């Protein structure tokens, strides 16, 4: 059965030449078992008629926000709630900018603000436009909000140029929505964020981890088709689309949440900055201030990553992170061996690098492999790491579950 069987997919068509592929996309989505409704922008009508899309979708095409007749049937908010997935294809540079800015002066813009569905964009534009800084920034902003960007592909363009900017083919878009990525059928457990180790009911020992790298990695794994359990320490981040999140506060709770879900997983990625120690005892009541100095006894926390790697039925791929202030390579390789990992991703921290920053850079080490991932936003970096992880799983040749 297709993963799209019974799914409600809203297709938004905007005004680019690739709109001519929209009817084929709608037809293929329906072939895959989904119900499809189409919304067109005013620009789209210059390229394709609503009648065509009505014929292939089997439903009246919605074009206007303030359309009394259409609103009497299914209002725009209902339509936004109806959808499980919203795919904007083609997504023009203009449509992307409007979405990034949150404009709600037409039906598609309003729907995109009013929906909790997963949103996918299939950009289509001239290669120079695709490379324009404003388009790059708008896409990065949307991705950081969990929007998935599919393509664009490269090749010959309608404008006669060669390069990146072609909308992906309808079958590629349908495969992406169906979760046909390289990690389809694989399950990953990921830890992210700091842990908070209580001293008393109102105080804790913690660290500066924002959780962004771990969340970006969970998002990139899900984007590649994996099923993802994300065990998150206390962070202020929204859950990436398609990811199951389990919130915890302490290292002990994180270990329990991981161990409860690790059986049968294909991969484990420990991105969390787990506190190495916890107070031996958390006071039952708030500790009162006094003139005397005070000592807190700390006891070591379990090393979740090393425990997972030591399991008899360990996941096929166990990946650790190492945040280091000096001697990155030796420290990382040492941890790779000591914890019996398959891969370790190391980054330099301190001086505005790593922990609380938007960008990061990674050196990734395997037993006899090394990759350097140059500084870039954590979302982009996560995708590169997932490509390495996918290769690792393929090499290992473990059959998919
Ligand atoms: O040894 P170190 O703490 O630097 O190792 C970092 C790696 O180990 C990270 O992947 C982190 O998620 C994991 N870790 C863990 N449990 C701990 C400490 C670290 O899973 N108690």
Coordinates of C-alpha atoms and ligand atoms in Angstrom, one line a residue:
X1 CA 0.0 0.0 0.0
X2 CA 1.3 3.5 -0.9
X3 CA 2.1 5.7 2.1
X4 CA -0.1 8.2 0.4
X5 CA -3.2 6.0 0.5
X6 CA -6.1 8.0 2.0
X7 CA -3.8 11.1 2.6
X8 CA -5.4 14.5 2.0
X9 CA -3.1 16.5 -0.2
X10 CA -3.6 20.1 -1.0
X11 CA -1.7 21.2 -4.1
X12 CA -0.9 24.9 -4.4
X13 CA -0.1 26.0 -7.9
X14 CA 1.7 29.3 -8.4
X15 CA 2.5 31.3 -11.5
X16 CA 5.5 29.7 -13.2
X17 CA 5.9 27.9 -16.4
X18 CA 6.3 24.6 -14.5
X19 CA 2.6 24.9 -13.7
X20 CA 2.1 22.9 -16.9
X21 CA 3.2 19.9 -14.9
X22 CA 0.6 20.4 -12.2
X23 CA -2.1 18.2 -13.8
X24 CA 0.3 15.3 -14.1
X25 CA 1.3 15.8 -10.4
X26 CA -2.4 15.8 -9.3
X27 CA -3.1 12.7 -11.4
X28 CA -0.1 10.8 -9.9
X29 CA -1.0 11.8 -6.4
X30 CA -4.5 10.4 -7.0
X31 CA -3.0 7.2 -8.5
X32 CA -1.0 6.8 -5.2
X33 CA -4.3 6.8 -3.3
X34 CA -4.5 10.4 -2.0
X35 CA -7.4 12.8 -2.1
X36 CA -6.4 16.0 -3.8
X37 CA -7.7 19.6 -3.7
X38 CA -6.1 22.3 -5.7
X39 CA -5.6 26.0 -4.9
X40 CA -4.3 28.3 -7.7
X41 CA -2.9 31.7 -7.3
X42 CA -3.8 34.5 -9.8
X43 CA -0.4 34.1 -11.5
X44 CA -1.0 30.4 -12.1
X45 CA -4.0 31.1 -14.3
X46 CA -1.7 32.7 -16.8
X47 CA -0.2 29.3 -17.4
X48 CA -2.9 26.8 -16.9
X49 CA -6.7 26.8 -16.6
X50 CA -8.6 25.9 -13.5
X51 CA -10.8 23.6 -15.6
X52 CA -7.9 21.3 -16.3
X53 CA -7.0 21.0 -12.7
X54 CA -10.7 20.5 -11.8
X55 CA -10.9 17.7 -14.3
X56 CA -7.9 15.8 -12.9
X57 CA -8.6 16.4 -9.2
X58 CA -12.3 15.8 -9.4
X59 CA -13.0 18.9 -7.3
X60 CA -13.6 22.5 -7.9
X61 CA -10.4 24.4 -7.9
X62 CA -10.2 27.2 -5.3
X63 CA -8.7 30.5 -6.5
X64 CA -10.0 33.3 -4.3
X65 CA -10.0 34.0 -0.6
X66 CA -13.3 35.8 -0.6
X67 CA -15.4 33.5 -2.8
X68 CA -18.8 33.2 -1.1
X69 CA -19.8 30.2 -3.2
X70 CA -16.7 28.2 -2.3
X71 CA -16.6 29.3 1.3
X72 CA -20.2 28.1 1.6
X73 CA -18.9 24.6 0.8
X74 CA -15.5 24.3 2.5
X75 CA -14.2 27.5 4.0
X76 CA -10.5 28.4 3.8
X77 CA -9.9 27.5 7.4
X78 CA -11.6 24.1 6.9
X79 CA -9.5 23.6 3.8
X80 CA -6.3 24.4 5.8
X81 CA -7.5 21.9 8.5
X82 CA -8.5 19.3 5.9
X83 CA -5.0 18.9 4.5
X84 CA -2.5 16.3 5.8
X85 CA 0.1 17.6 3.4
X86 CA 0.3 20.9 1.4
X87 CA 2.5 20.8 -1.6
X88 CA 3.2 24.1 -3.5
X89 CA 4.3 23.1 -7.0
X90 CA 5.6 25.0 -8.7
X91 CA 6.7 27.4 -6.0
X92 CA 7.9 30.6 -7.6
X93 CA 10.5 33.0 -6.1
X94 CA 7.6 35.4 -5.4
X95 CA 5.4 32.7 -3.7
X96 CA 8.4 31.6 -1.6
X97 CA 9.0 35.3 -0.5
X98 CA 5.3 35.8 0.3
X99 CA 5.2 32.6 2.4
X100 CA 8.4 33.5 4.2
X101 CA 6.9 37.0 5.0
X102 CA 3.6 35.4 6.1
X103 CA 1.5 37.4 3.7
X104 CA -2.2 36.5 3.8
X105 CA -3.8 38.5 1.0
X106 CA -4.7 35.5 -1.1
X107 CA -6.1 32.1 -0.5
X108 CA -2.8 30.2 -0.7
X109 CA -1.0 32.6 1.6
X110 CA -3.8 32.4 4.1
X111 CA -4.0 28.6 4.0
X112 CA -0.3 28.3 4.6
X113 CA -0.6 30.4 7.8
X114 CA -3.8 28.6 8.9
X115 CA -2.6 25.1 8.6
X116 CA -0.8 22.6 10.8
X117 CA -0.2 20.2 7.9
X118 CA 3.2 19.4 6.6
X119 CA 4.2 21.9 4.0
X120 CA 6.4 21.1 1.0
X121 CA 7.7 23.5 -1.6
X122 CA 8.8 22.5 -5.1
X123 CA 10.7 25.6 -6.3
X124 CA 10.9 26.3 -10.0
X125 CA 12.8 29.3 -11.4
X126 CA 15.7 30.5 -13.5
X127 CA 19.0 29.3 -12.1
X128 CA 20.2 32.9 -11.3
X129 CA 17.0 33.6 -9.4
X130 CA 17.4 30.4 -7.5
X131 CA 20.9 31.5 -6.5
X132 CA 19.8 35.0 -5.5
X133 CA 20.6 35.8 -1.8
X134 CA 17.0 36.8 -1.1
X135 CA 15.7 33.4 -2.4
X136 CA 18.4 31.6 -0.4
X137 CA 17.5 33.5 2.8
X138 CA 13.8 32.9 2.3
X139 CA 14.3 29.2 1.8
X140 CA 16.6 28.9 4.8
X141 CA 14.1 30.7 6.9
X142 CA 11.2 28.5 5.8
X143 CA 13.3 25.4 6.3
X144 CA 14.2 26.5 9.8
X145 CA 10.4 26.6 10.4
X146 CA 10.1 23.0 9.3
X147 CA 9.0 23.6 5.7
X148 CA 10.5 20.9 3.4
X149 CA 12.0 22.1 0.1
X150 CA 12.0 19.5 -2.7
X151 CA 14.7 20.2 -5.3
X152 CA 14.9 22.1 -7.5
X153 CA 16.7 19.8 -10.0
X154 CA 19.1 20.9 -12.6
X155 CA 19.1 20.6 -16.3
X156 CA 17.8 22.6 -19.2
X157 CA 15.4 25.3 -18.2
X158 CA 12.4 26.8 -20.0
X159 CA 14.3 30.1 -20.3
X160 CA 16.9 28.3 -22.4
X161 CA 19.6 28.2 -19.7
X162 CA 21.2 25.2 -18.1
X163 CA 21.4 25.0 -14.3
X164 CA 19.6 24.4 -11.0
X165 CA 16.1 25.6 -10.9
X166 CA 13.9 23.1 -12.7
X167 CA 10.9 21.8 -10.7
X168 CA 11.4 18.1 -9.8
X169 CA 9.3 15.8 -12.0
X170 CA 5.8 14.9 -10.7
X171 CA 6.9 11.3 -9.9
X172 CA 9.9 12.6 -7.8
X173 CA 7.6 14.9 -5.9
X174 CA 5.1 12.0 -5.2
X175 CA 8.0 9.8 -4.1
X176 CA 9.2 12.5 -1.7
X177 CA 5.7 12.9 -0.2
X178 CA 5.4 9.1 0.1
X179 CA 8.6 9.1 2.1
X180 CA 10.6 7.3 -0.5
X181 CA 13.9 8.8 0.7
X182 CA 17.2 6.8 1.2
X183 CA 16.2 6.0 4.8
X184 CA 12.7 4.9 4.1
X185 CA 11.9 1.9 6.4
X186 CA 14.7 2.7 8.8
X187 CA 14.2 3.8 12.4
X188 CA 16.5 6.2 14.3
X189 CA 16.6 7.3 17.9
X190 CA 18.2 10.7 18.4
X191 CA 19.0 12.6 21.6
X192 CA 19.2 16.3 21.6
X193 CA 19.6 19.3 23.9
X194 CA 21.0 19.6 27.4
X195 CA 19.9 17.8 30.5
X196 CA 19.0 19.6 33.7
X197 CA 20.2 17.9 36.9
X198 CA 18.1 19.1 39.8
X199 CA 19.8 20.6 43.0
X200 CA 16.4 21.3 44.6
X201 CA 12.9 21.9 43.2
X202 CA 13.9 25.2 41.5
X203 CA 17.6 24.9 40.7
X204 CA 19.5 22.7 38.4
X205 CA 23.0 22.1 36.8
X206 CA 22.8 22.5 33.1
X207 CA 24.7 23.5 30.0
X208 CA 24.5 25.8 27.0
X209 CA 23.2 23.3 24.4
X210 CA 20.3 24.8 22.5
X211 CA 19.3 21.5 20.9
X212 CA 19.4 23.0 17.4
X213 CA 21.9 20.5 16.0
X214 CA 20.0 17.5 17.3
X215 CA 16.7 18.8 16.1
X216 CA 18.1 19.6 12.7
X217 CA 19.5 16.1 12.5
X218 CA 16.2 14.6 13.5
X219 CA 14.5 16.7 10.8
X220 CA 17.0 15.7 8.2
X221 CA 16.6 12.0 9.0
X222 CA 12.9 12.3 8.8
X223 CA 13.3 14.2 5.5
X224 CA 15.4 11.3 4.2
X225 CA 12.4 9.0 5.0
X226 CA 13.4 7.6 8.4
X227 CA 11.1 7.1 11.3
X228 CA 12.5 9.2 14.1
X229 CA 12.2 9.1 17.9
X230 CA 13.7 12.3 19.2
X231 CA 14.5 12.2 22.9
X232 CA 14.8 15.9 23.8
X233 CA 16.2 17.6 26.9
X234 CA 14.7 21.0 27.9
X235 CA 14.9 23.2 24.8
X236 CA 12.8 25.9 23.2
X237 CA 12.3 24.4 19.8
X238 CA 9.3 23.2 17.9
X239 CA 9.1 19.5 16.9
X240 CA 10.3 18.9 13.3
X241 CA 7.6 17.5 11.0
X242 CA 7.3 13.8 11.0
X243 CA 9.3 13.3 14.1
X244 CA 8.1 11.6 17.4
X245 CA 9.3 13.7 20.3
X246 CA 9.8 12.6 23.9
X247 CA 10.7 15.3 26.4
X248 CA 12.9 14.6 29.4
X249 CA 14.7 16.8 31.9
X250 CA 17.5 14.6 33.4
X251 CA 20.2 12.3 32.1
X252 CA 18.6 9.4 33.9
X253 CA 15.2 10.1 32.3
X254 CA 16.9 10.5 28.9
X255 CA 18.6 7.0 29.3
X256 CA 15.2 5.5 30.2
X257 CA 13.5 7.1 27.2
X258 CA 16.3 5.9 24.9
X259 CA 16.5 2.4 26.3
X260 CA 12.7 2.0 26.0
X261 CA 12.9 2.8 22.3
X262 CA 16.2 1.5 21.1
X263 CA 15.1 -2.2 20.5
X264 CA 14.9 -2.8 16.7
X265 CA 16.2 0.7 15.8
X266 CA 18.6 0.9 12.8
X267 CA 20.5 3.8 14.1
X268 CA 21.2 5.9 17.2
X269 CA 22.6 9.4 17.1
X270 CA 23.6 10.9 20.4
X271 CA 23.6 14.7 19.9
X272 CA 22.5 15.6 23.4
X273 CA 25.0 17.4 25.7
X274 CA 24.2 15.0 28.5
X275 CA 25.4 16.2 31.9
X276 CA 28.4 14.1 33.0
X277 CA 27.5 14.4 36.6
X278 CA 24.3 15.0 38.7
X279 CA 24.0 16.1 42.3
X280 CA 24.0 13.0 44.5
X281 CA 20.8 14.1 46.2
X282 CA 18.3 16.7 45.1
X283 CA 17.0 18.6 48.1
X284 CA 13.2 18.1 48.6
X285 CA 12.8 21.8 49.5
X286 CA 14.4 24.9 48.1
X287 CA 17.9 25.3 49.6
X288 CA 18.1 28.4 51.8
X289 CA 20.8 31.0 51.5
X290 CA 23.3 31.2 54.3
X291 CA 26.7 32.8 55.0
X292 CA 28.5 29.5 55.0
X293 CA 30.0 28.1 51.8
X294 CA 28.4 25.0 50.5
X295 CA 29.6 21.9 48.7
X296 CA 27.5 19.7 46.4
X297 CA 28.5 16.1 45.9
X298 CA 28.2 15.1 42.3
X299 CA 28.0 11.5 41.0
X300 CA 28.6 10.4 37.4
X301 CA 25.7 9.9 35.1
X302 CA 25.5 6.9 32.8
X303 CA 27.0 7.3 29.4
X304 CA 23.9 6.7 27.2
X305 CA 25.8 6.5 24.0
X306 CA 28.4 4.0 25.2
X307 CA 25.6 1.9 26.7
X308 CA 23.7 1.8 23.4
X309 CA 26.9 0.9 21.5
X310 CA 27.5 -1.9 24.0
X311 CA 24.0 -3.5 23.7
X312 CA 24.0 -7.1 22.3
X313 CA 21.5 -6.1 19.7
X314 CA 22.9 -2.6 19.1
X315 CA 21.6 -0.6 16.2
X316 CA 23.5 -1.1 13.0
X317 CA 24.9 2.5 13.2
X318 CA 25.8 4.3 16.4
X319 CA 26.9 7.9 16.0
X320 CA 28.2 10.2 18.6
X321 CA 29.0 13.9 18.8
X322 CA 32.0 15.4 20.5
X323 CA 32.2 19.1 21.4
X324 CA 35.8 20.0 22.0
X325 CA 37.7 23.1 22.9
X326 CA 41.1 21.7 21.8
X327 CA 42.8 18.8 20.1
X328 CA 39.7 17.9 18.2
X329 CA 40.9 15.0 16.1
X330 CA 42.6 13.0 18.9
X331 CA 39.8 13.6 21.3
X332 CA 37.2 12.6 18.8
X333 CA 39.1 9.5 17.6
X334 CA 39.6 8.5 21.2
X335 CA 35.9 8.7 21.9
X336 CA 35.1 6.8 18.7
X337 CA 37.2 3.9 20.0
X338 CA 36.4 4.1 23.7
X339 CA 32.6 4.2 23.1
X340 CA 32.8 1.7 20.2
X341 CA 31.0 4.0 17.8
X342 CA 30.7 3.8 14.0
X343 CA 31.0 7.5 13.4
X344 CA 31.7 10.6 15.5
X345 CA 30.9 14.2 14.5
X346 CA 33.2 16.6 16.2
X347 CA 33.0 20.3 16.5
X348 CA 35.0 23.0 18.1
X349 CA 33.1 24.9 20.8
X350 CA 33.7 28.1 22.7
X351 CA 34.2 31.7 21.3
X352 CA 30.7 31.8 19.8
X353 CA 31.2 28.5 18.0
X354 CA 29.1 25.4 18.3
X355 CA 26.7 25.3 21.2
X356 CA 24.3 28.2 21.1
X357 CA 25.2 29.3 17.5
X358 CA 23.1 29.0 14.3
X359 CA 26.0 27.8 12.2
X360 CA 28.3 25.0 12.9
X361 CA 31.1 23.0 11.2
X362 CA 31.9 19.4 11.7
X363 CA 34.8 17.0 11.3
X364 CA 33.3 13.5 11.0
X365 CA 35.5 10.4 11.7
X366 CA 34.9 6.7 11.1
X367 CA 37.3 3.9 11.9
X368 CA 39.2 4.7 8.7
X369 CA 37.3 7.6 7.2
X370 CA 37.2 11.3 7.6
X371 CA 34.9 14.0 6.2
X372 CA 35.2 17.8 6.7
X373 CA 31.9 19.6 6.7
X374 CA 32.5 23.4 6.3
X375 CA 30.7 26.0 8.3
X376 CA 27.0 26.4 7.4
X377 CA 23.6 26.6 9.0
X378 CA 22.9 23.5 11.2
X379 CA 20.0 22.5 9.0
X380 CA 22.2 22.2 5.9
X381 CA 25.0 20.6 7.9
X382 CA 22.5 18.0 9.3
X383 CA 21.6 17.0 5.7
X384 CA 25.2 16.4 4.8
X385 CA 25.7 14.3 7.9
X386 CA 22.5 12.3 7.0
X387 CA 24.0 11.6 3.6
X388 CA 27.1 10.1 5.3
X389 CA 24.9 8.2 7.7
X390 CA 22.8 6.8 4.8
X391 CA 26.0 5.6 3.1
X392 CA 27.1 4.0 6.4
X393 CA 23.9 2.0 6.6
X394 CA 24.0 1.0 3.0
X395 CA 27.6 -0.2 3.3
X396 CA 26.7 -2.2 6.3
X397 CA 24.2 -3.9 4.1
X398 CA 21.7 -4.5 6.9
X399 CA 18.3 -5.3 5.3
X400 CA 15.7 -2.7 5.9
X401 CA 13.2 -3.7 8.5
Ligands
LIG1 O1 32.4 11.9 26.3 P1 31.6 13.0 25.8 O2 30.5 13.5 26.7 O3 32.3 14.1 25.1 O4 30.8 12.3 24.5 C1 29.9 13.0 23.8 C2 29.0 12.0 23.2 O5 28.5 11.1 24.1 C3 27.7 12.7 22.6 O6 27.3 12.0 21.5 C4 26.7 12.6 23.8 O7 25.4 12.7 23.3 C5 27.1 11.3 24.3 N1 26.9 11.2 25.8 C6 25.9 10.4 26.3 N2 25.7 10.2 27.7 C7 26.5 10.9 28.5 C8 27.5 11.7 28.0 C9 27.7 11.8 26.6 O8 25.1 9.8 25.6 N3 26.3 10.7 29.8

